[in-house]
MMTF fields as JSON, N, C-alpha, C and O atoms, coordinates in Angstrom:
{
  "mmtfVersion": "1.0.0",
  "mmtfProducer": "UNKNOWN",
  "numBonds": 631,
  "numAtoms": 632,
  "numGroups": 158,
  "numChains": 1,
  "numModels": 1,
  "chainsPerModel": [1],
  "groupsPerChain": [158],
  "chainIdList": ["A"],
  "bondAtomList": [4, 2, 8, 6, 12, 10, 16, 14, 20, 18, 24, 22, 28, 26, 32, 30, 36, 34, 40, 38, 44, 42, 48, 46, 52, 50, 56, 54, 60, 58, 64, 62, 68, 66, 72, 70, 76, 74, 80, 78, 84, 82, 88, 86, 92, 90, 96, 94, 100, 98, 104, 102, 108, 106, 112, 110, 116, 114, 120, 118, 124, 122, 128, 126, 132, 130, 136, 134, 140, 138, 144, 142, 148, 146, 152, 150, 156, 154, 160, 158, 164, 162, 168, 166, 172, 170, 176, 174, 180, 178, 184, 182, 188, 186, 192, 190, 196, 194, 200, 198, 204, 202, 208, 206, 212, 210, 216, 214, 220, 218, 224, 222, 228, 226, 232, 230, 236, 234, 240, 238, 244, 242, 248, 246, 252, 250, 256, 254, 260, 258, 264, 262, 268, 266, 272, 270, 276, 274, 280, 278, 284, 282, 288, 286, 292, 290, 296, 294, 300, 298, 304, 302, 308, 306, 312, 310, 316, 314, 320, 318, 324, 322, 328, 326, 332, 330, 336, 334, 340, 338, 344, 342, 348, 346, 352, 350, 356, 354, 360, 358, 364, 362, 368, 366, 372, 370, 376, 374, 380, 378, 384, 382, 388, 386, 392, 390, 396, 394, 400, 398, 404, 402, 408, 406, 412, 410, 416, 414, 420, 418, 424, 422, 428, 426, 432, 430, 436, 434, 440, 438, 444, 442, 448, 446, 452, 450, 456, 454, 460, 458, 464, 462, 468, 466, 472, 470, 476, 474, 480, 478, 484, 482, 488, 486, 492, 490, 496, 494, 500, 498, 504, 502, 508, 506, 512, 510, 516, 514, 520, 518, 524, 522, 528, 526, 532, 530, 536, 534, 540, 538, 544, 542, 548, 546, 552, 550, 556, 554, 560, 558, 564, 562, 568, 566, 572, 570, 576, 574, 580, 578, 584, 582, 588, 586, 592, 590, 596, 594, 600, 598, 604, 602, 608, 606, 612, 610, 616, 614, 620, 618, 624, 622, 628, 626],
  "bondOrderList": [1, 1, 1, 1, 1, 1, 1, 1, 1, 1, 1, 1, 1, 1, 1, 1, 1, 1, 1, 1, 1, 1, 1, 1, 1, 1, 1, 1, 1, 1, 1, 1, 1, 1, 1, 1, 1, 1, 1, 1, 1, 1, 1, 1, 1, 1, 1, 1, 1, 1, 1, 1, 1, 1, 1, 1, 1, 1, 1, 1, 1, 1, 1, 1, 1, 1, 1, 1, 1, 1, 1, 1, 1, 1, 1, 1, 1, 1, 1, 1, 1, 1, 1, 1, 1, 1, 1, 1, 1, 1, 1, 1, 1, 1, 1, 1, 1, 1, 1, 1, 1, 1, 1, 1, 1, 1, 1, 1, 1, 1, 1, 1, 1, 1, 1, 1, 1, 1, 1, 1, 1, 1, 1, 1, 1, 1, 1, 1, 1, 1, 1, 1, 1, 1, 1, 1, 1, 1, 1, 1, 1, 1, 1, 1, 1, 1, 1, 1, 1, 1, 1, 1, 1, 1, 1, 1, 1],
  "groupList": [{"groupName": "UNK", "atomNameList": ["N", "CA", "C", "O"], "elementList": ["N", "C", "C", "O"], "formalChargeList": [0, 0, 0, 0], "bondAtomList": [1, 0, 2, 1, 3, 2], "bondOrderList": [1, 1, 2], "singleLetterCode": "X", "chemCompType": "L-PEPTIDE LINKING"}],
  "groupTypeList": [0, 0, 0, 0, 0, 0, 0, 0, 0, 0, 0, 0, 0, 0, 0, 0, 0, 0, 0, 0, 0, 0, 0, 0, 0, 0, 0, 0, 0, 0, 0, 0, 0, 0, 0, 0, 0, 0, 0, 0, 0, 0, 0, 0, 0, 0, 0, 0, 0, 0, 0, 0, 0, 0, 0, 0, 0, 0, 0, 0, 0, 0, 0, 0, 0, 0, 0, 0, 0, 0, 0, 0, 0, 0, 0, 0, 0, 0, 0, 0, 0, 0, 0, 0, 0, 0, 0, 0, 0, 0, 0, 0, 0, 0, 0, 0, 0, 0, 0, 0, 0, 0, 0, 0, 0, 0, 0, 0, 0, 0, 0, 0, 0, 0, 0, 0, 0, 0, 0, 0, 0, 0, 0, 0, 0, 0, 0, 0, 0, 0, 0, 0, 0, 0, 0, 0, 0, 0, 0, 0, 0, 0, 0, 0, 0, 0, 0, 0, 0, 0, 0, 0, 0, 0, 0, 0, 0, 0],
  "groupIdList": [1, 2, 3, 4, 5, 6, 7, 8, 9, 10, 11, 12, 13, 14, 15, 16, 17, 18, 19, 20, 21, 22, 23, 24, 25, 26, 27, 28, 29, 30, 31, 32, 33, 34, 35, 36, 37, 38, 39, 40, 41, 42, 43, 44, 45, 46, 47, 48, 49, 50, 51, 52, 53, 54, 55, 56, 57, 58, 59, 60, 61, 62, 63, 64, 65, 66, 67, 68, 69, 70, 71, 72, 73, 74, 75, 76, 77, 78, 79, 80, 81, 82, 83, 84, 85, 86, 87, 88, 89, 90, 91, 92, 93, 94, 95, 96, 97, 98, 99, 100, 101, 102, 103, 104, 105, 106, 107, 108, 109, 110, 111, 112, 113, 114, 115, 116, 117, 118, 119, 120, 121, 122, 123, 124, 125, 126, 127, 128, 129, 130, 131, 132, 133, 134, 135, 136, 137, 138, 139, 140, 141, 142, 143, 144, 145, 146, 147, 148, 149, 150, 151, 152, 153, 154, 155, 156, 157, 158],
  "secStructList": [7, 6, 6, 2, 2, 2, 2, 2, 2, 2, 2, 2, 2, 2, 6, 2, 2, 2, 2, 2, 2, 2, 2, 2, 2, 2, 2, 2, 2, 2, 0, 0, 0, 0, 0, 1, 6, 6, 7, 7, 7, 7, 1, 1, 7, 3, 3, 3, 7, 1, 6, 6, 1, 2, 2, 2, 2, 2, 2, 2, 2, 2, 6, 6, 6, 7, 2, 2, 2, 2, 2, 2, 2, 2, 6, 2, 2, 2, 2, 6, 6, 2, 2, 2, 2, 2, 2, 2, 2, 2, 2, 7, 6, 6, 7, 7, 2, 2, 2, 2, 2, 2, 2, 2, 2, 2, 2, 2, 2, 2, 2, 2, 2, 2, 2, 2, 2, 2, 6, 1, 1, 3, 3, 3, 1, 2, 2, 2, 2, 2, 2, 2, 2, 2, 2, 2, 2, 2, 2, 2, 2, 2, 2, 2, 2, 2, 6, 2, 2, 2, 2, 2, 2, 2, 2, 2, 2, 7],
  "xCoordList": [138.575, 139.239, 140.527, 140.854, 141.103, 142.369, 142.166, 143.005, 141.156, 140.798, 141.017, 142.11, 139.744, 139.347, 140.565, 140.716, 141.409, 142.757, 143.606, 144.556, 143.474, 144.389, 143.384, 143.912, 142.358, 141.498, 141.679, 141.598, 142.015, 142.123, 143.253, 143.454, 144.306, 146.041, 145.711, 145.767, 145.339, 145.723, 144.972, 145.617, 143.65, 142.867, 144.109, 144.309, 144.704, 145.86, 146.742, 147.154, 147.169, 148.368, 148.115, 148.807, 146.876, 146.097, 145.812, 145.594, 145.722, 145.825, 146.754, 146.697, 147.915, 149.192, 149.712, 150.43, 149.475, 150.365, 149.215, 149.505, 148.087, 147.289, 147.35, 147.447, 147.27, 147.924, 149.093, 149.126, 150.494, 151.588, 151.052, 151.493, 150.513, 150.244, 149.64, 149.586, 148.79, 147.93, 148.62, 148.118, 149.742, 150.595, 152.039, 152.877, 151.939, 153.129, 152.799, 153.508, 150.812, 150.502, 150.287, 150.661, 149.741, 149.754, 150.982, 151.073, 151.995, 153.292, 153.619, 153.89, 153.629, 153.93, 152.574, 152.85, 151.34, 150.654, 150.99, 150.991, 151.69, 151.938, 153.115, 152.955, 154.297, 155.287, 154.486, 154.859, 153.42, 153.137, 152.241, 152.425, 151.791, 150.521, 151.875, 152.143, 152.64, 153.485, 155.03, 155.649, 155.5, 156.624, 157.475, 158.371, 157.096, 157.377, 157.829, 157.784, 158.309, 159.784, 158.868, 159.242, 157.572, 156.759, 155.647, 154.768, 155.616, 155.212, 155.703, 156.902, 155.641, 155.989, 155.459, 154.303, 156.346, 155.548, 154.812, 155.4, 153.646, 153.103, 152.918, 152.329, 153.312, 153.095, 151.868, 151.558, 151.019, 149.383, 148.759, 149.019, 147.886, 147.258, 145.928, 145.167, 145.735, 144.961, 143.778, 144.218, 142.897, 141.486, 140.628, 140.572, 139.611, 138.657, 137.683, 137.654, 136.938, 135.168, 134.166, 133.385, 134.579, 132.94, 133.303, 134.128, 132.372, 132.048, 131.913, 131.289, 132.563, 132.776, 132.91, 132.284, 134.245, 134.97, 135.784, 136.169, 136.675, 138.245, 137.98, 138.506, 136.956, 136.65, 136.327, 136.861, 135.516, 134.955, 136.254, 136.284, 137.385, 138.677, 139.554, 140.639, 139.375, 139.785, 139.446, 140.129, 137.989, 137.61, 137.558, 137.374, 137.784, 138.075, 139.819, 140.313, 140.727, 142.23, 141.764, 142.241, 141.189, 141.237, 140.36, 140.847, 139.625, 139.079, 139.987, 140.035, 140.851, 142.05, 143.343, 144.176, 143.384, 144.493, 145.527, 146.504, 144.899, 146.148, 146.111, 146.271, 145.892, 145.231, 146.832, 146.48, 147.82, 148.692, 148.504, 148.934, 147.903, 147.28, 146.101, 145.915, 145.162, 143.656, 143.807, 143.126, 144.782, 145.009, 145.532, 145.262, 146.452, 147.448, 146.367, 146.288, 145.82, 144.943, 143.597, 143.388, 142.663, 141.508, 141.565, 140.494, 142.421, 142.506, 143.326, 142.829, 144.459, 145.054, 144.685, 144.88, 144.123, 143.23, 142.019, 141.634, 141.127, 140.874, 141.624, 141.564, 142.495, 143.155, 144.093, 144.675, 144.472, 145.226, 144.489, 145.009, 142.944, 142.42, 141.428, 140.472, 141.974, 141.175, 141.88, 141.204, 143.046, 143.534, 143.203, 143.297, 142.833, 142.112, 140.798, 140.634, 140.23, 138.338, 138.685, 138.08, 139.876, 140.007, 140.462, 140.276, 141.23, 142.496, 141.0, 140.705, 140.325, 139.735, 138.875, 138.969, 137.617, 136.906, 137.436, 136.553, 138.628, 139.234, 139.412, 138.904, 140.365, 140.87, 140.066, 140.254, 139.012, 137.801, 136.36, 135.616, 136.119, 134.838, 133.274, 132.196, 133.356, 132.698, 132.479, 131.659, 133.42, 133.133, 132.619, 132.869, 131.607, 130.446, 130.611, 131.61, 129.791, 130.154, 129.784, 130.63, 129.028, 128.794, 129.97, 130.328, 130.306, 131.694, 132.91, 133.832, 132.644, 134.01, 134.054, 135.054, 132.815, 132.898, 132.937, 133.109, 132.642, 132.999, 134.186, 134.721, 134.714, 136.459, 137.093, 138.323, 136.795, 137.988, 137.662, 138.643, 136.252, 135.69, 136.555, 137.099, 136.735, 137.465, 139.179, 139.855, 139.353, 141.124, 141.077, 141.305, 140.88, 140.559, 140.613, 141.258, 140.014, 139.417, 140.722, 140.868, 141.706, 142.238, 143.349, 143.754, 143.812, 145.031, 145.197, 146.151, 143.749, 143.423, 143.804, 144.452, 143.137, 143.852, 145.34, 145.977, 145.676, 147.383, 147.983, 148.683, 147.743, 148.572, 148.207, 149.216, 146.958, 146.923, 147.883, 148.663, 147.557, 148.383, 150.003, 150.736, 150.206, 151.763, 152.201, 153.412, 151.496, 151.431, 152.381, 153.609, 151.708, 152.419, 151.826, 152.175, 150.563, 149.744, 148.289, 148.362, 147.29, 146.019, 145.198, 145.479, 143.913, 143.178, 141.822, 141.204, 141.687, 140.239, 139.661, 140.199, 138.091, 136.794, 136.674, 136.104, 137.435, 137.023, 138.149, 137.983, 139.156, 139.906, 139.151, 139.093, 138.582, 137.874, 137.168, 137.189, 136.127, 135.106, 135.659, 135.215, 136.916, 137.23, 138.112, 138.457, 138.615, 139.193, 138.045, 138.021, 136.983, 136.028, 135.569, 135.336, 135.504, 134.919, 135.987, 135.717, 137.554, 138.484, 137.876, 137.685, 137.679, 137.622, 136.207, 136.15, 135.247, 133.823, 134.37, 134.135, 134.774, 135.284, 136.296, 136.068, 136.903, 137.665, 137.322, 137.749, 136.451, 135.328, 134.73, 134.952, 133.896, 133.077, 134.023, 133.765, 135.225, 136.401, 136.723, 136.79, 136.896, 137.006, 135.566, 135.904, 134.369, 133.466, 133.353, 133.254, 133.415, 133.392, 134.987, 135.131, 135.589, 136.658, 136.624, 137.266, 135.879, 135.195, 134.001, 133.873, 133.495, 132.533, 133.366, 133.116, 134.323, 135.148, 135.996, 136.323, 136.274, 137.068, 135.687, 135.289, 135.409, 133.775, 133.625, 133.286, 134.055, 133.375, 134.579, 134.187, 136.03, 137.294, 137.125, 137.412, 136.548, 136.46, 135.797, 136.311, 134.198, 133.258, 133.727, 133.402, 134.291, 134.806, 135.965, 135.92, 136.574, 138.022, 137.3, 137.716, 136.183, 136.182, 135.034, 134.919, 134.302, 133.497, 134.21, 133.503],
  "yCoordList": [28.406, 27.218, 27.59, 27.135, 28.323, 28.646, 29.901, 30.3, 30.22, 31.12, 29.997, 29.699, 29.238, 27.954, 27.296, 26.815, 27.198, 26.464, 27.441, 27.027, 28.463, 29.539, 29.745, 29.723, 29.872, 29.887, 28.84, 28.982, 27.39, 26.359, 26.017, 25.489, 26.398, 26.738, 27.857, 27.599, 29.208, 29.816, 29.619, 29.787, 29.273, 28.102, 27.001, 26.872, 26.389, 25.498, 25.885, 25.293, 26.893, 27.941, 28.462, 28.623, 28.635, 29.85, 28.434, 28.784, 27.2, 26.333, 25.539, 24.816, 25.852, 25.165, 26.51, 26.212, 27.693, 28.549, 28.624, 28.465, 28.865, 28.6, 27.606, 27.86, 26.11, 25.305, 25.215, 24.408, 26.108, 26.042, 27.284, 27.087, 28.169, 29.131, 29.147, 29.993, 27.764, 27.288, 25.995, 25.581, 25.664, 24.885, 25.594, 25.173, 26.242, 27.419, 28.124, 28.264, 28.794, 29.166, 27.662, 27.87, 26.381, 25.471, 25.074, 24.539, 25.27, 25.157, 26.096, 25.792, 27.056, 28.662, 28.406, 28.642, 28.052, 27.951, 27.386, 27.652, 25.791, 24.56, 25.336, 25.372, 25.967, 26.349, 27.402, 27.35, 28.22, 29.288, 27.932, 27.554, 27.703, 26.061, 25.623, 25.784, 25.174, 23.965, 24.288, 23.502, 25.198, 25.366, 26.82, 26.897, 27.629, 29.125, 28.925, 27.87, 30.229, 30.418, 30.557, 30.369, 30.92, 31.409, 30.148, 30.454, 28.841, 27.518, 27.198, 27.257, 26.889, 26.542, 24.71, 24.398, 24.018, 22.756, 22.606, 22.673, 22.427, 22.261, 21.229, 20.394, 20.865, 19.628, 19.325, 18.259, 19.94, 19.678, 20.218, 21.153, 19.204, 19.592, 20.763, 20.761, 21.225, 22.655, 22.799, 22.771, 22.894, 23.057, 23.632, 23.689, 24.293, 24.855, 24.575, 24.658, 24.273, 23.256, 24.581, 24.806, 25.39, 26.304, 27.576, 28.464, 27.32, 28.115, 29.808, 30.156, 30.817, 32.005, 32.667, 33.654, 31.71, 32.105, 32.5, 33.369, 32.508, 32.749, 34.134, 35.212, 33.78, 35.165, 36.311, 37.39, 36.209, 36.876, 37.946, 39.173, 36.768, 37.486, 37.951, 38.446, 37.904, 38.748, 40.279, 41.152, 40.21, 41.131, 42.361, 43.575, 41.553, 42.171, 42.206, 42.831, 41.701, 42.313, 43.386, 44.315, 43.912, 44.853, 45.875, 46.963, 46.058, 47.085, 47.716, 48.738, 46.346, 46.902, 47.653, 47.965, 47.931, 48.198, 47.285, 47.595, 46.065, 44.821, 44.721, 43.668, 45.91, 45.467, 44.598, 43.531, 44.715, 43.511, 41.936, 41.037, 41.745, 40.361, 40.449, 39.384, 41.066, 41.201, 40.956, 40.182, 41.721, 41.478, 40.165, 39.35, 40.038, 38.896, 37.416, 36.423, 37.697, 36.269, 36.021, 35.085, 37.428, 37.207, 37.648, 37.338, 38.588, 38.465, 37.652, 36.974, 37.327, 36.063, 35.34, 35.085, 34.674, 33.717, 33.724, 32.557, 34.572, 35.044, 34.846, 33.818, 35.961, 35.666, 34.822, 34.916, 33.953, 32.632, 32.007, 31.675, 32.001, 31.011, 31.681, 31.095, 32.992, 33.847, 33.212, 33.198, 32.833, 32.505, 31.275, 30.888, 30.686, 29.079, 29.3, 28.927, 29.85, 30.375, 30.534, 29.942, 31.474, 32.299, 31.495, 31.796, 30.184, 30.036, 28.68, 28.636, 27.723, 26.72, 26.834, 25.904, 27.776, 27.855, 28.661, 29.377, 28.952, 29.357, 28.174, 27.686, 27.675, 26.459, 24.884, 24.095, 25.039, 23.41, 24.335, 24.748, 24.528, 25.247, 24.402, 24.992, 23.4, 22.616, 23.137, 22.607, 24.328, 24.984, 25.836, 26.825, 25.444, 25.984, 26.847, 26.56, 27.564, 28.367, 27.112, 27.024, 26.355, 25.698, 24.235, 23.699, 23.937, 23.14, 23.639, 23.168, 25.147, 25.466, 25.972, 25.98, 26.32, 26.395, 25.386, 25.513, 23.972, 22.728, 22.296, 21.523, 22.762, 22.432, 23.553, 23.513, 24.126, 25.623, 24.823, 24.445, 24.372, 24.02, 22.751, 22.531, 21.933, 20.971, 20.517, 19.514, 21.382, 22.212, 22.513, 21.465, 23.48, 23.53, 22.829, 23.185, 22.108, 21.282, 20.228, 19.452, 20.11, 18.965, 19.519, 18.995, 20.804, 22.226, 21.634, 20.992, 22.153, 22.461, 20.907, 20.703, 19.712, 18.283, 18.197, 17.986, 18.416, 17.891, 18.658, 18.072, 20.481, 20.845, 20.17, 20.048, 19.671, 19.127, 18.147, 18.003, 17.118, 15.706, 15.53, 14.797, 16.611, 16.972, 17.898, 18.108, 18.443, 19.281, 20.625, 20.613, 21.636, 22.375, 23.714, 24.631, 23.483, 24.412, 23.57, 22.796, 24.154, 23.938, 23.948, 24.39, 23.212, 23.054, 23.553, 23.112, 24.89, 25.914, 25.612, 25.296, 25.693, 25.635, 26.977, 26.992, 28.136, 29.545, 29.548, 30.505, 29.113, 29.125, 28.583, 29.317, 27.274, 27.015, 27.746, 27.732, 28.809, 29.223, 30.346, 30.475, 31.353, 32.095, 31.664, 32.635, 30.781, 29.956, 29.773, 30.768, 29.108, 29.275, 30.263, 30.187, 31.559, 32.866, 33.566, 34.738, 33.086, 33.779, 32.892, 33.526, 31.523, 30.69, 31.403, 31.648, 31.664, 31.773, 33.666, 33.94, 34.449, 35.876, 35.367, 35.962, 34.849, 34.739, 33.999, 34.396, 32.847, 32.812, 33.879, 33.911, 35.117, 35.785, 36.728, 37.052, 37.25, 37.945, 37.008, 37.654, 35.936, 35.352, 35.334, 35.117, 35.466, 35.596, 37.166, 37.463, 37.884, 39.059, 39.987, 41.057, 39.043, 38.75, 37.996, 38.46, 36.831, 36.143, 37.327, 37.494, 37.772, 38.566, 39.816, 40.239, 40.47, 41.498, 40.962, 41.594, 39.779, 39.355, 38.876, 39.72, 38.447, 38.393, 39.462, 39.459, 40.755, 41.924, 42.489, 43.399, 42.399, 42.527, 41.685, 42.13, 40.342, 39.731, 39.931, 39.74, 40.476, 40.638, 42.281, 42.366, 43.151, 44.303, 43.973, 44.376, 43.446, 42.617, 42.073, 42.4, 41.215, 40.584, 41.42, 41.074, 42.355, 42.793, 44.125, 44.689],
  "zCoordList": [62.322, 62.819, 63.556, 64.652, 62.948, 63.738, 64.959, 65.766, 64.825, 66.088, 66.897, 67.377, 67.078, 67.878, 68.141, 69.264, 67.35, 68.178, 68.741, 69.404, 68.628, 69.17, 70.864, 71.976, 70.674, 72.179, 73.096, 74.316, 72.294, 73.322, 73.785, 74.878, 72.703, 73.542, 74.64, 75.843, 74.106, 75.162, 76.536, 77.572, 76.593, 77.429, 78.528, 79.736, 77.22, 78.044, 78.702, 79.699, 78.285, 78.701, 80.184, 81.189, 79.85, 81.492, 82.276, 83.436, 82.213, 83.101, 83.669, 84.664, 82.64, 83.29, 84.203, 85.158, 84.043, 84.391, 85.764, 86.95, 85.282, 87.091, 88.137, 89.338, 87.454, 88.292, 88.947, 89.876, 88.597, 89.105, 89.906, 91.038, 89.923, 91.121, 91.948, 92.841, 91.751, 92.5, 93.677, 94.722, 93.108, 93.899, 94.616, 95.413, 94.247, 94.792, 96.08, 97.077, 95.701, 96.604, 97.865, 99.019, 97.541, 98.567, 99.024, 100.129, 98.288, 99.31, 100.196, 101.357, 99.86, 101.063, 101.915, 103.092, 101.797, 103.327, 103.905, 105.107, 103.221, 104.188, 105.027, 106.247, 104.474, 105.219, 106.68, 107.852, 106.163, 107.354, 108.269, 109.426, 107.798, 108.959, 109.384, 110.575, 108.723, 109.418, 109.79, 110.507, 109.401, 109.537, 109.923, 110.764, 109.315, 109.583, 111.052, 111.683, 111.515, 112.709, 113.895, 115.053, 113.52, 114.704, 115.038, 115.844, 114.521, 114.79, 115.903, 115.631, 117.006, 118.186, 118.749, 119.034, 118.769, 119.343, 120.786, 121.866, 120.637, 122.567, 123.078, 122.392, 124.41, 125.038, 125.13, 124.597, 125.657, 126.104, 124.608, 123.85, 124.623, 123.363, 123.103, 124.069, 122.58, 122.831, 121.882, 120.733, 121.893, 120.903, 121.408, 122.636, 120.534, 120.991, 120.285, 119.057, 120.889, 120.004, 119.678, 118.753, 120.936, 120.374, 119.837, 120.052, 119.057, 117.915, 118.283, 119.286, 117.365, 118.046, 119.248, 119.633, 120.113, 121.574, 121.091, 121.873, 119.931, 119.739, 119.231, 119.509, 118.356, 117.492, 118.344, 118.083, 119.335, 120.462, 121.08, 121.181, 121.466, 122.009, 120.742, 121.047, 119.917, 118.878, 118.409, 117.873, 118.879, 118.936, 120.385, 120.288, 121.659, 122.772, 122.657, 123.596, 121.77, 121.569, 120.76, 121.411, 119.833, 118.917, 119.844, 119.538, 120.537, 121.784, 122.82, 123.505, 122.55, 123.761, 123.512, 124.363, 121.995, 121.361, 120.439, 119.758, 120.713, 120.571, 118.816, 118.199, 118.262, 116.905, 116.262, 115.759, 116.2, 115.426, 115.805, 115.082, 116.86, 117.171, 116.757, 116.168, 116.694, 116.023, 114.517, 113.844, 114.107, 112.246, 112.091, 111.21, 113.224, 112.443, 112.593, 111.87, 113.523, 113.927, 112.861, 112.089, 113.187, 112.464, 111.565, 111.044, 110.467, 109.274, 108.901, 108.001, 109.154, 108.612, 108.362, 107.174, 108.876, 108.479, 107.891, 107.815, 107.378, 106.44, 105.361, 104.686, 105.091, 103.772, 103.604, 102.524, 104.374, 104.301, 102.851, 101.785, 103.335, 102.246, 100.777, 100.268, 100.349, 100.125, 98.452, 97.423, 98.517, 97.314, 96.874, 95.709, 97.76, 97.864, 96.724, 95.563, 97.387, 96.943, 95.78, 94.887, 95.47, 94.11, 92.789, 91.61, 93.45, 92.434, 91.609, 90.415, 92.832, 92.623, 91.874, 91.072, 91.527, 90.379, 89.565, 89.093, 89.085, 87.979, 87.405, 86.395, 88.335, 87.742, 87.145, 86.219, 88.404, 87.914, 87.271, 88.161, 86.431, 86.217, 86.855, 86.788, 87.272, 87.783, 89.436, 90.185, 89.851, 91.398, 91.171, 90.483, 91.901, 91.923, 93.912, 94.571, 94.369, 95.525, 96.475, 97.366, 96.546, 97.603, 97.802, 98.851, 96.538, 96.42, 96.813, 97.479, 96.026, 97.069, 98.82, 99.538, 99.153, 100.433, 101.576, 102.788, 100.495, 101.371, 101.239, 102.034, 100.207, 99.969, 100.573, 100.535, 100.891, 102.104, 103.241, 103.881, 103.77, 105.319, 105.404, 106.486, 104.439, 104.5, 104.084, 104.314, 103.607, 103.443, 105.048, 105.652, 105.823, 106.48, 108.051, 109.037, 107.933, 108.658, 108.472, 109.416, 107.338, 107.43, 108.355, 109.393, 107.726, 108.169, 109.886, 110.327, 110.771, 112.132, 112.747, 113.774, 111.702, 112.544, 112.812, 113.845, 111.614, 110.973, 111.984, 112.81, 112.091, 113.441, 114.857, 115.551, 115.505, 116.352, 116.61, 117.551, 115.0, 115.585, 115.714, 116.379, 114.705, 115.013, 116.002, 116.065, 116.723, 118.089, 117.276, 117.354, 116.587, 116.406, 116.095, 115.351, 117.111, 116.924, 118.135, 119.089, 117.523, 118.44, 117.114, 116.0, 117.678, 116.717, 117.583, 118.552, 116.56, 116.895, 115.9, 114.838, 116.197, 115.443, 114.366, 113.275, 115.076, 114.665, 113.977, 113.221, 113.752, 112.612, 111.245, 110.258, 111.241, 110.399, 109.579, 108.348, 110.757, 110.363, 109.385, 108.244, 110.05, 109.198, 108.326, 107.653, 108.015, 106.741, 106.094, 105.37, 105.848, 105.363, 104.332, 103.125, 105.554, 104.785, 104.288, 104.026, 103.99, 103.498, 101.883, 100.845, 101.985, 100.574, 99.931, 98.726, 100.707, 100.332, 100.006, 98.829, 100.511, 99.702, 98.633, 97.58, 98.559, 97.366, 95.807, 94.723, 96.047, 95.222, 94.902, 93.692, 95.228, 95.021, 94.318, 93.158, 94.997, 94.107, 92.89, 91.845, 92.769, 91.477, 90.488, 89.324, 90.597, 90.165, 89.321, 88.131, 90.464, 89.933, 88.698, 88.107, 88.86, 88.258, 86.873, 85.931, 86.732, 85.658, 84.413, 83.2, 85.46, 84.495, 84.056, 82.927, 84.791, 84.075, 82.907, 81.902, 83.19, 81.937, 81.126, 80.323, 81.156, 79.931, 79.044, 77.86, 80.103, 79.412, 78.825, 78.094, 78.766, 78.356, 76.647, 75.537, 77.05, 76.04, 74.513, 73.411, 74.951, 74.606, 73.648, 72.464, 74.165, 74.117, 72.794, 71.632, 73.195, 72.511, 70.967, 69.856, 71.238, 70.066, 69.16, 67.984, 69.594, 68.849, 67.772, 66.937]
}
């Protein structure tokens, strides 16, 4: 019995302390999406609809040498949302991979409007896509992360 209440405090414990890191980390993106020194406001509004053009020239900057614009663009964004993937099925055990890959596409997706409508950025399709696959790798790092602690556990209690 007192195991069992000692598992569901510390249970509670690992969710208050994940939820505040989980909101810590959504405040520091909002600052890099929305605010950081290198946010620039644009008059004409800027988007790109189709699907792997941005990515395309990301990859012809990294051919050309330009690799600190190649990292900063197409991995950034990547791991912008890699903590997203990671933090969300820790935290809801109910995320499942295809929930969370509609909740990054749609995190996401909200990110790419909000800079449009506040003009403080452009809103690309291929940002999405690799926001996406930063949430959908970071899930899979939290998965494989889940079963090491299983086996920490399993180890622990036997």
């Amino acid at each position: 019995m007192f195991v069992q209440l000692q598992n569901l405090l510390l249970k509670r414990v690992l969710f208050i302390v994940g939820s505040l890191i989980f909101i810590s980390y959504l405040l520091f993106l909002s600052y890099l999406l929305f605010f950081a020194y290198y946010r620039q406001s644009v008059i004409i509004l800027d988007y790109n609809l189709v699907p792997f053009s941005t990515i395309s020239l990301y990859f012809k900057l990294l051919a050309t040498g330009y690799y600190y614009a190649w990292f900063t663009n197409f991995w950034g964004n990547i791991l912008a949302f890699m903590p997203f993937g990671f933090l969300i099925p820790l935290l809801f055990k109910r995320f499942y991979i295809v929930k969370t890959v509609i909740t990054s596409s749609m995190a996401s997706l909200l990110v790419e409007s909000l800079q449009l409508s506040f003009r403080i950025g452009s809103f690309d399709v291929d940002d999405i896509i690799l926001n996406t696959i930063g949430g959908l790798c970071g899930y899979l790092i939290a998965g494989i992360f889940m079963i090491m602690m299983n086996k920490v556990d399993k180890i622990i209690c036997s």
